[in-house]
Short mmCIF file of C-alpha atoms and ligand atoms in Angstrom, two decimals:
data_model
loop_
_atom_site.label_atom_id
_atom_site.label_comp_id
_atom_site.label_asym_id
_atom_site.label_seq_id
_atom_site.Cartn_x
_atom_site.Cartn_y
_atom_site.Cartn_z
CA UNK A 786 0.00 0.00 0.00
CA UNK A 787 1.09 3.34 -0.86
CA UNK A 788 2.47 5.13 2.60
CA UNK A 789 0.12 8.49 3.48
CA UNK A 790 0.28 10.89 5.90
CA UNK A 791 -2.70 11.52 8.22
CA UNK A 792 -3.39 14.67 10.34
CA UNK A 793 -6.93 15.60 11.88
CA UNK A 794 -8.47 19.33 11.56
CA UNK A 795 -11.00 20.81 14.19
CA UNK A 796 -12.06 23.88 11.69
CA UNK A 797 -13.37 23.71 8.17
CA UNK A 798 -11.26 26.44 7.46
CA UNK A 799 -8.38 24.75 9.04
CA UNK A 800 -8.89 21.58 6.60
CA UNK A 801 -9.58 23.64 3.69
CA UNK A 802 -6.06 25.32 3.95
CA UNK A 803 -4.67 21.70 4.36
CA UNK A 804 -5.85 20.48 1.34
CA UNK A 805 -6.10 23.00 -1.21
CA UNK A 806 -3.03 23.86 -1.71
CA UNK A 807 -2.30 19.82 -2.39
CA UNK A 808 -2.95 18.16 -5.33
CA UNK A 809 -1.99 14.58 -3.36
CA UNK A 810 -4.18 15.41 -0.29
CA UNK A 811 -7.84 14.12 0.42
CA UNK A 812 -10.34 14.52 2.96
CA UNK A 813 -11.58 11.19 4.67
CA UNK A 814 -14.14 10.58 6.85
CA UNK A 815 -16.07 7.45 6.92
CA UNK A 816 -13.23 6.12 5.32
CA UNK A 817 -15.44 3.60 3.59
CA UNK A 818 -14.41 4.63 0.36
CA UNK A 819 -11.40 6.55 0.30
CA UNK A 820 -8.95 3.93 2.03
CA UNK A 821 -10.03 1.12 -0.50
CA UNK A 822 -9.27 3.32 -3.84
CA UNK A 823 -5.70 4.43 -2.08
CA UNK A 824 -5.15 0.89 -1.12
CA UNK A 825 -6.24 -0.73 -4.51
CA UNK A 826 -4.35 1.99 -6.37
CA UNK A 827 -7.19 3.97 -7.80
CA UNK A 828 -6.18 6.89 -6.52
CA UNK A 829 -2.83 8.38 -5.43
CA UNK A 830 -2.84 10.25 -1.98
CA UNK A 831 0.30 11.21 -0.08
CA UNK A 832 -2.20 12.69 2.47
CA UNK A 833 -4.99 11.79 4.15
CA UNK A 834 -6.80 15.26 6.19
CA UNK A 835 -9.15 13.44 9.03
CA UNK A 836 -12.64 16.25 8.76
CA UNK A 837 -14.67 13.72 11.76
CA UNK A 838 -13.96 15.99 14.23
CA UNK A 839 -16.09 19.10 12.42
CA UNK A 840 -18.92 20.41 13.62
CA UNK A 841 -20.75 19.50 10.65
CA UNK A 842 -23.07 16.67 12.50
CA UNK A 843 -26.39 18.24 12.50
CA UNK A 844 -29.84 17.67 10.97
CA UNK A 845 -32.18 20.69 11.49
CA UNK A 846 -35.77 20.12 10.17
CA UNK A 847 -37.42 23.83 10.19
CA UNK A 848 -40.46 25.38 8.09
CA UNK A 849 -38.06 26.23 4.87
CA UNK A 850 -36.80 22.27 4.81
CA UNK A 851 -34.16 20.30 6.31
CA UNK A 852 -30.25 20.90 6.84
CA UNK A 853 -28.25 17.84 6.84
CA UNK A 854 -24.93 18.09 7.97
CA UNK A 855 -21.90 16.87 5.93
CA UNK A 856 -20.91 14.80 8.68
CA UNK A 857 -24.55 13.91 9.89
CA UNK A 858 -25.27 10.49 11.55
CA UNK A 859 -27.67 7.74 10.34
CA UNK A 860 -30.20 10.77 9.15
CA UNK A 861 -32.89 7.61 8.20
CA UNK A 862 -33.50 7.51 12.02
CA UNK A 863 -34.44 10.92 12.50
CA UNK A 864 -38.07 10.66 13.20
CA UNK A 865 -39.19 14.31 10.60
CA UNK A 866 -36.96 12.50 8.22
CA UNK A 867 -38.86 9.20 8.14
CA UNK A 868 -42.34 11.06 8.47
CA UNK A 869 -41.41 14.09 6.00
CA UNK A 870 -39.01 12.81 3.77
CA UNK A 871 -39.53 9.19 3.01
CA UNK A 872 -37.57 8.85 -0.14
CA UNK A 873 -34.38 10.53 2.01
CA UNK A 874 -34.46 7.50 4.68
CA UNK A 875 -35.97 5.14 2.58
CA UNK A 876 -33.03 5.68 0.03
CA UNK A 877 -30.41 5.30 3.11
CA UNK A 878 -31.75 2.12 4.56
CA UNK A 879 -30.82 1.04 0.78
CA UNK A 880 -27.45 1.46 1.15
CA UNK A 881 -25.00 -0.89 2.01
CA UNK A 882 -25.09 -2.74 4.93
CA UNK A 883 -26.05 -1.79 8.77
CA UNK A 884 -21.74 -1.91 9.32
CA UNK A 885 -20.96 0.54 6.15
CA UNK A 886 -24.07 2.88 7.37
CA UNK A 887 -22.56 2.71 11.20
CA UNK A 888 -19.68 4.83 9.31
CA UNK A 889 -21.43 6.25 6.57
CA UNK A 890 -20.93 10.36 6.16
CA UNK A 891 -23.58 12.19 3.53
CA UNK A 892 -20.66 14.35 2.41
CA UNK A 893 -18.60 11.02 1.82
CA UNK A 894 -21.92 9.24 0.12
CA UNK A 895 -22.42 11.88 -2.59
CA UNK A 896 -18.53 11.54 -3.14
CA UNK A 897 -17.75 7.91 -3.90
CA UNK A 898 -16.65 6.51 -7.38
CA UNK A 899 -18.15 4.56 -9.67
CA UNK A 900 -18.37 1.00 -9.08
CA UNK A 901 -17.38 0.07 -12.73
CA UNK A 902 -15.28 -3.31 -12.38
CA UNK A 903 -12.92 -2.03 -14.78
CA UNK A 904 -12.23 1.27 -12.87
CA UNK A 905 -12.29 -0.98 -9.74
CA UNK A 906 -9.27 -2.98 -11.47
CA UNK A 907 -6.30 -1.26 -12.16
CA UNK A 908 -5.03 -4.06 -14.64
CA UNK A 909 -7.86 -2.62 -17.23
CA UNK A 910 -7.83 0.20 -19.10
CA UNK A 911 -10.25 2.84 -17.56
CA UNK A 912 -10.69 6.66 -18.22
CA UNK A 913 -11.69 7.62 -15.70
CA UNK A 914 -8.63 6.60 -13.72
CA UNK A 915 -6.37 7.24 -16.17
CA UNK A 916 -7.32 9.91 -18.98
CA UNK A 917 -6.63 8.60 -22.38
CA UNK A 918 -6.11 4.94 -21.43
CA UNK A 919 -9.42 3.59 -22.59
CA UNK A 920 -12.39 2.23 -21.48
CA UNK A 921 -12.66 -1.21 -20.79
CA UNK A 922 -16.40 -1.01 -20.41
CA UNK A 923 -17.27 -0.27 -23.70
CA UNK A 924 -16.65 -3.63 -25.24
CA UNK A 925 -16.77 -5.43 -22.20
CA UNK A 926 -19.11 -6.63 -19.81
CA UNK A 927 -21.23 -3.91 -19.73
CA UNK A 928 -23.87 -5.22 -17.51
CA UNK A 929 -24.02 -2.83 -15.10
CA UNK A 930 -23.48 0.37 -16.78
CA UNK A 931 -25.11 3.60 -18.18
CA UNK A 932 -27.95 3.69 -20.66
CA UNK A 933 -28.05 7.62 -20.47
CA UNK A 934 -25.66 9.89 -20.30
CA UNK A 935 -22.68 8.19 -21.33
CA UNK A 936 -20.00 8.59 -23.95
CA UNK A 937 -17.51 7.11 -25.87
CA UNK A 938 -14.72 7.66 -23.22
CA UNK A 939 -17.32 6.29 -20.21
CA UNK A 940 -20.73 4.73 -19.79
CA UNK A 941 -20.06 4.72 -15.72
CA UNK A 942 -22.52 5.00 -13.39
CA UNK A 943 -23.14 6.87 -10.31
CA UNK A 944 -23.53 4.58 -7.06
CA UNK A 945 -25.04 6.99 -4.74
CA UNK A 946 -28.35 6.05 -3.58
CA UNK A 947 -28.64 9.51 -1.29
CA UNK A 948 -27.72 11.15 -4.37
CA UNK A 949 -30.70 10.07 -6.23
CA UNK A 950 -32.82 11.03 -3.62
CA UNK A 951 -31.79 14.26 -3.20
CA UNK A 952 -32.17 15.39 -6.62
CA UNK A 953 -35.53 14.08 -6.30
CA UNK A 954 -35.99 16.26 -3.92
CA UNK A 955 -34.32 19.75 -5.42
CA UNK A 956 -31.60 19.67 -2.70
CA UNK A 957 -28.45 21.92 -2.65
CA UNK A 958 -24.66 21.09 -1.52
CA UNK A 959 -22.92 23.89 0.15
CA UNK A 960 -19.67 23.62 0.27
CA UNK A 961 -16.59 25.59 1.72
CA UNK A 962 -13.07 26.37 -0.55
CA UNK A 963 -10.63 28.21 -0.62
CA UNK A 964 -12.26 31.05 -2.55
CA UNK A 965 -15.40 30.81 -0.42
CA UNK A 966 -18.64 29.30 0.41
CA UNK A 967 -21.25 27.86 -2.83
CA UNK A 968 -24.46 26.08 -2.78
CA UNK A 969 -24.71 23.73 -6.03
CA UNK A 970 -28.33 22.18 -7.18
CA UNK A 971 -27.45 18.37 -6.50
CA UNK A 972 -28.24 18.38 -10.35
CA UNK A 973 -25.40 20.40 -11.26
CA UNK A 974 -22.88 19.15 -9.03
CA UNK A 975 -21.57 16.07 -11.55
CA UNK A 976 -20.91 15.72 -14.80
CA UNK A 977 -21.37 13.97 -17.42
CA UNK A 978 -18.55 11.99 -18.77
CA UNK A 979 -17.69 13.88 -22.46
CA UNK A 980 -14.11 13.36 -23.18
CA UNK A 981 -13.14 14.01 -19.51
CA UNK A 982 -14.35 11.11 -17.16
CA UNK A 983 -12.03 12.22 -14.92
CA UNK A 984 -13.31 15.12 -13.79
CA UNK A 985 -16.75 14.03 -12.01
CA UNK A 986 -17.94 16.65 -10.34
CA UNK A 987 -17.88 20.59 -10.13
CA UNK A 988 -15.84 20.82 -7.29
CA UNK A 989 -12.11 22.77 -7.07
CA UNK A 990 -10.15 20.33 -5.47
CA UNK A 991 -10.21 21.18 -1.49
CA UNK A 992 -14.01 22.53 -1.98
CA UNK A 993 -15.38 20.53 1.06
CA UNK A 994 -19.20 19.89 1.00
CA UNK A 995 -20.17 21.17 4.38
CA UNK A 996 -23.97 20.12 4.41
CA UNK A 997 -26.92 19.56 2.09
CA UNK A 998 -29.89 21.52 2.08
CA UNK A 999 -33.30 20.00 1.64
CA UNK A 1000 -35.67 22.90 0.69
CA UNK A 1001 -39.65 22.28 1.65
CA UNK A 1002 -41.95 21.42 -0.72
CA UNK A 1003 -45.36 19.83 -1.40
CA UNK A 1004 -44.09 16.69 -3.01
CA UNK A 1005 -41.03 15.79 -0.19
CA UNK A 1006 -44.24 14.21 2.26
CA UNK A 1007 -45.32 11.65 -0.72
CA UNK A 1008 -42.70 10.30 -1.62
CA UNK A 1009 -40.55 6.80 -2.07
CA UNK A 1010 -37.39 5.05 -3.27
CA UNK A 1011 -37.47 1.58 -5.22
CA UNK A 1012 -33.83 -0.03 -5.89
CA UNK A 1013 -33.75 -3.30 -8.29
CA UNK A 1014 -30.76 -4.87 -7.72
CA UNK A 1015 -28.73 -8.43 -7.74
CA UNK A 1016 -29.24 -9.21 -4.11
CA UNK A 1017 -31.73 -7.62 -1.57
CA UNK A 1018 -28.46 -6.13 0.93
CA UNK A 1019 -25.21 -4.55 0.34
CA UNK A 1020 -25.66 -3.96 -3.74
CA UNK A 1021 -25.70 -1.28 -5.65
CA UNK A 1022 -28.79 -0.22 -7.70
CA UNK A 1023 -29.48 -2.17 -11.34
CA UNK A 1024 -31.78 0.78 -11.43
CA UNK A 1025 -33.50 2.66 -8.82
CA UNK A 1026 -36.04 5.13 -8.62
CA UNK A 1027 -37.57 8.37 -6.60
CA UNK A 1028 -40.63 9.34 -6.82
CA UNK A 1029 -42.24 12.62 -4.86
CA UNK A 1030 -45.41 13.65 -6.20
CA UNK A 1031 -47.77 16.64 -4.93
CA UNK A 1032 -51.39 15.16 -5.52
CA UNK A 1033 -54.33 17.14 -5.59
CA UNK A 1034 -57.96 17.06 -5.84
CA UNK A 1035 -56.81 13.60 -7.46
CA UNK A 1036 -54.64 15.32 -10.13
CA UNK A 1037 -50.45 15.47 -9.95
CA UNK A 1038 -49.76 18.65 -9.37
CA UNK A 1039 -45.94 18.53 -9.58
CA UNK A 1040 -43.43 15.96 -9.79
CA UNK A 1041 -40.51 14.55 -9.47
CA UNK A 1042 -38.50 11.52 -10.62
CA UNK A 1043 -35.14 10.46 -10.50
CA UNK A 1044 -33.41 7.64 -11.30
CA UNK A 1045 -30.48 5.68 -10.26
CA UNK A 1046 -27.99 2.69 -11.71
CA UNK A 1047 -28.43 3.95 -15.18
CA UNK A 1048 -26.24 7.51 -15.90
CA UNK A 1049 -22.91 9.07 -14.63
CA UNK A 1050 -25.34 11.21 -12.09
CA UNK A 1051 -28.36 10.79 -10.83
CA UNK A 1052 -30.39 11.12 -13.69
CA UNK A 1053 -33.97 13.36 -13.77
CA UNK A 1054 -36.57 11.92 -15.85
CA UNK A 1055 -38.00 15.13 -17.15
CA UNK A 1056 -39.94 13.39 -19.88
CA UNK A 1057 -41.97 11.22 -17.14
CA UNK A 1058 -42.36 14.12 -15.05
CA UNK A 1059 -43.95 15.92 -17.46
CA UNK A 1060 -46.09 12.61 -18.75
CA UNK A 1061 -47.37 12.45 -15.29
CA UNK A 1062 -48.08 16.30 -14.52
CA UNK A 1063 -51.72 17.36 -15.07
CA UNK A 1064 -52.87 13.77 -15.07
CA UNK A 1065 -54.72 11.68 -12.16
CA UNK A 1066 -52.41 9.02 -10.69
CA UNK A 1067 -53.05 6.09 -11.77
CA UNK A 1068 -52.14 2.68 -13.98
CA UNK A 1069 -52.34 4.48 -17.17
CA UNK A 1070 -50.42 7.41 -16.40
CA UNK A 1071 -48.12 5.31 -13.88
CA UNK A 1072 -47.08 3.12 -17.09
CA UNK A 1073 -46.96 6.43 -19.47
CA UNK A 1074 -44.78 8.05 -17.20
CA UNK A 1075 -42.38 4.47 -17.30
CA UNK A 1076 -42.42 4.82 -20.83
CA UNK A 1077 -41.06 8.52 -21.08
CA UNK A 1078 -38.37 7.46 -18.49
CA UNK A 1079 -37.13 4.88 -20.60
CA UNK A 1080 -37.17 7.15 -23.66
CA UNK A 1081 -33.73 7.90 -25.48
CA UNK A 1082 -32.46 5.25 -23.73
CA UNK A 1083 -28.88 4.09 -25.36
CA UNK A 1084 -28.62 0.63 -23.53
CA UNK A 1085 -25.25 -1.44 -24.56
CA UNK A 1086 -24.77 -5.09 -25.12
CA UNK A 1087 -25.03 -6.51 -21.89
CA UNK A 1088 -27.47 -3.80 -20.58
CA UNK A 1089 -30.90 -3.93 -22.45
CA UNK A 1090 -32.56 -5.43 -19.86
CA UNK A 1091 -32.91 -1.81 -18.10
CA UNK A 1092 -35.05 -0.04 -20.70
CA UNK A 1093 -37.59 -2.47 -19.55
CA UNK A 1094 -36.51 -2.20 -15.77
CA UNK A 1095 -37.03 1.48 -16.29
CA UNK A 1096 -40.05 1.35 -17.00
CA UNK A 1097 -41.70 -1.16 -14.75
CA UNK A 1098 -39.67 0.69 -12.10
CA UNK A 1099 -41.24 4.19 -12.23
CA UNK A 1100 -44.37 2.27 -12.35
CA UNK A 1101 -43.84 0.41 -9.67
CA UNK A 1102 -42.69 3.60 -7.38
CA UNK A 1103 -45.61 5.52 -8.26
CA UNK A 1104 -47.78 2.95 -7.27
CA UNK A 1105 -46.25 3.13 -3.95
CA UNK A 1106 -47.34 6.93 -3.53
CA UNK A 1107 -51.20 6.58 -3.63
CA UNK A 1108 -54.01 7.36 -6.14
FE1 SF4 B 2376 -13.50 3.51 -16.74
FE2 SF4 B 2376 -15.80 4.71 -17.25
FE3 SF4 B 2376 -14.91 2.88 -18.92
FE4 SF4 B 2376 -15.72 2.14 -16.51
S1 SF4 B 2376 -17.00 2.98 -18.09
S2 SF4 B 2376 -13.87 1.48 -17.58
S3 SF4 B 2376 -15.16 3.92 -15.27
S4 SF4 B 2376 -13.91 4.84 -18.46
#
C-alpha cells in the first residue's frame, strides 16, 4: 500500500487550507471509500486530512426544509426525516449494509466513485482513472453500466443512492473552498462523462461539501425510493427510482423523478415528469410516465434489460405513492 500521511483538523477552514493547496491530499471521513481506492491503487494520496472531528453533524428540520450536515449520523432515524421525507431514509436504509451505514458520512456518500469493475481494477484500461487509457467497459461486460448519459470515453454510473434522492428532492450542496462558500443544485454538481471522465464533479479540489440543504416542498411528504438490484443487501442499484409527487384534488400537481444505476449522475426523468403532470395518478399514467423514463435510452450489449426495468420501475414507485 502506498504510505500516506494523516493529520486531523478541528475547523473547516483549518482543513480547507490543508488540502487546497495539495494536489496529493484528500479529505476522509467514513473512510469507507477513500482507504479502498488508495489501497487498490485507484487513486494516489500522499495525504490523508481526518474532517470527523467538524462540527458538521447536525440535521435541522425547520419550516423552509431540512439541513443535513456533511458529517450527519444515520439521518434515516431521525423521526421528521422518516415522516417528512420518506424517499431521504428510505433511500439510506438502501445502502450498504447496517456496518458501512454505522460509518457512513452524507458528504462522503455523494462523493464515492463509480463502481465500474474495470475502474475498480487497475489491470484494465479505464478513463476515468487514467485519462486517455481507454475504457474497458465499452466492449466489455457492460452489464451494469449507463444507458443515459454516457459517452464514448465512459458509460459509468453513479452509485449513490442519497444522491438520487436528493435530486428528487431539489436539494443543494454547500460547500466551503478556498475562494469561499457555494451552494450547487445536487443536479449540477456532476458531470457527465464527455471526453473528460475524470473530472466528475464541479468541485475545485479542497471545496469541502459542508452540508446539504433539503428545501420544503409539497411533493417531499409523498414520496418513495425503489432499488432493483442483484441481491436484496449490500448492492448497488441495477436501477433505482424516486418518486415525490404533490397530488391534488386527485390530479399530480408537480413531480418529481429520478433515477439511479443507469447515468454518470443521478439522472432526472424530465420526460416522465412531465407525462405524469396534469394527469390523475393512476395505472395508465403510472405506465406512461415508465415509458417517457425509458425514452432515449442508449442501452449497450449486456445492458438492455434496463429499458424495460425502467419502465416497470417508475411504475412500480408511483404505485407506492397513492391514487
Ligand atoms: Fe472507466 Fe468509465 Fe470505462 Fe468504466 S465505463 S472502464 S469507469 S472509463
Amino acid at each position: 500500500m502506498r504510505p500516506f500521511s494523516y493529520t486531523t483538523v478541528s475547523t473547516v477552514r483549518s482543513a480547507v487550507l490543508q488540502v487546497s493547496p495539495d494536489p496529493k491530499a484528500l479529505y476522509v471521513a467514513g473512510a469507507t471509500e477513500v482507504l479502498n481506492l488508495v489501497r487498490e491503487g485507484q487513486i494516489a494520496a500522499d495525504r490523508l486530512v481526518d474532517i470527523r472531528a467538524l462540527p458538521l453533524t447536525s440535521i435541522r428540520p425547520g419550516a423552509e426544509g431540512l439541513h443535513i450536515g456533511a458529517l450527519a449520523r444515520h439521518v434515516e432515524n431521525h423521526p421528521v426525516v422518516r415522516r417528512d421525507y420518506p424517499v431521504l431514509a428510505q433511500a439510506l436504509l438502501a445502502g450498504a449494509s447496517p456496518q458501512v451505514r454505522n460509518m457512513f458520512t452524507p458528504g462522503g456518500n455523494l462523493l464515492q466513485r463509480t463502481r465500474c469493475s474495470y475502474y475498480r481494477d487497475v489491470r484494465f484500461a479505464c478513463n476515468r482513472r487514467e485519462p486517455g487509457s481507454g475504457c474497458g467497459a465499452l466492449e466489455g461486460n457492460n452489464r451494469y453500466n449507463a444507458i443515459f448519459g454516457g459517452s464514448d470515453h465512459c458509460i459509468a454510473v453513479h452509485p449513490s443512492d442519497l444522491a438520487v434522492a436528493l435530486t428528487a428532492l431539489d436539494a443543494v450542496v454547500r460547500t466551503q473552498g478556498p475562494a469561499g462558500a457555494r451552494s450547487i443544485p445536487i443536479e449540477e454538481l456532476y458531470r457527465l462523462p464527455g471526453e473528460e471522465p475524470h473530472r466528475e464533479t464541479v468541485l475545485d479540489h479542497g471545496e469541502l461539501i459542508t452540508g446539504i440543504d433539503v428545501p420544503a416542498s409539497r411533493f417531499a411528504a409523498r414520496s418513495h425510493y425503489l432499488k432493483i438490484r442483484d441481491r436484496a443487501s449490500f448492492a448497488f442499484a441495477l436501477v433505482s427510482v424516486a418518486v415525490a409527487v404533490d397530488v391534488r384534488r386527485g390530479v399530480v400537481r408537480d413531480c418529481r423523478i429520478a433515477l439511479g444505476g443507469v447515468a454518470p449522475r443521478p439522472w432526472r426523468a424530465r420526460a416522465a415528469e412531465a407525462a405524469l403532470t396534469g394527469k390523475p395518478l393512476n395505472e395508465e399514467s403510472r405506465r406512461a410516465a415508465g415509458q417517457a423514463a425509458a425514452s432515449g435510452a442508449t442501452p449497450r450489449r449486456h445492458n438492455r434489460f434496463k429499458v424495460a426495468m425502467v419502465e416497470r420501475a417508475v411504475a412500480r414507485a408511483l404505485s407506492e405513492v397513492g391514487d
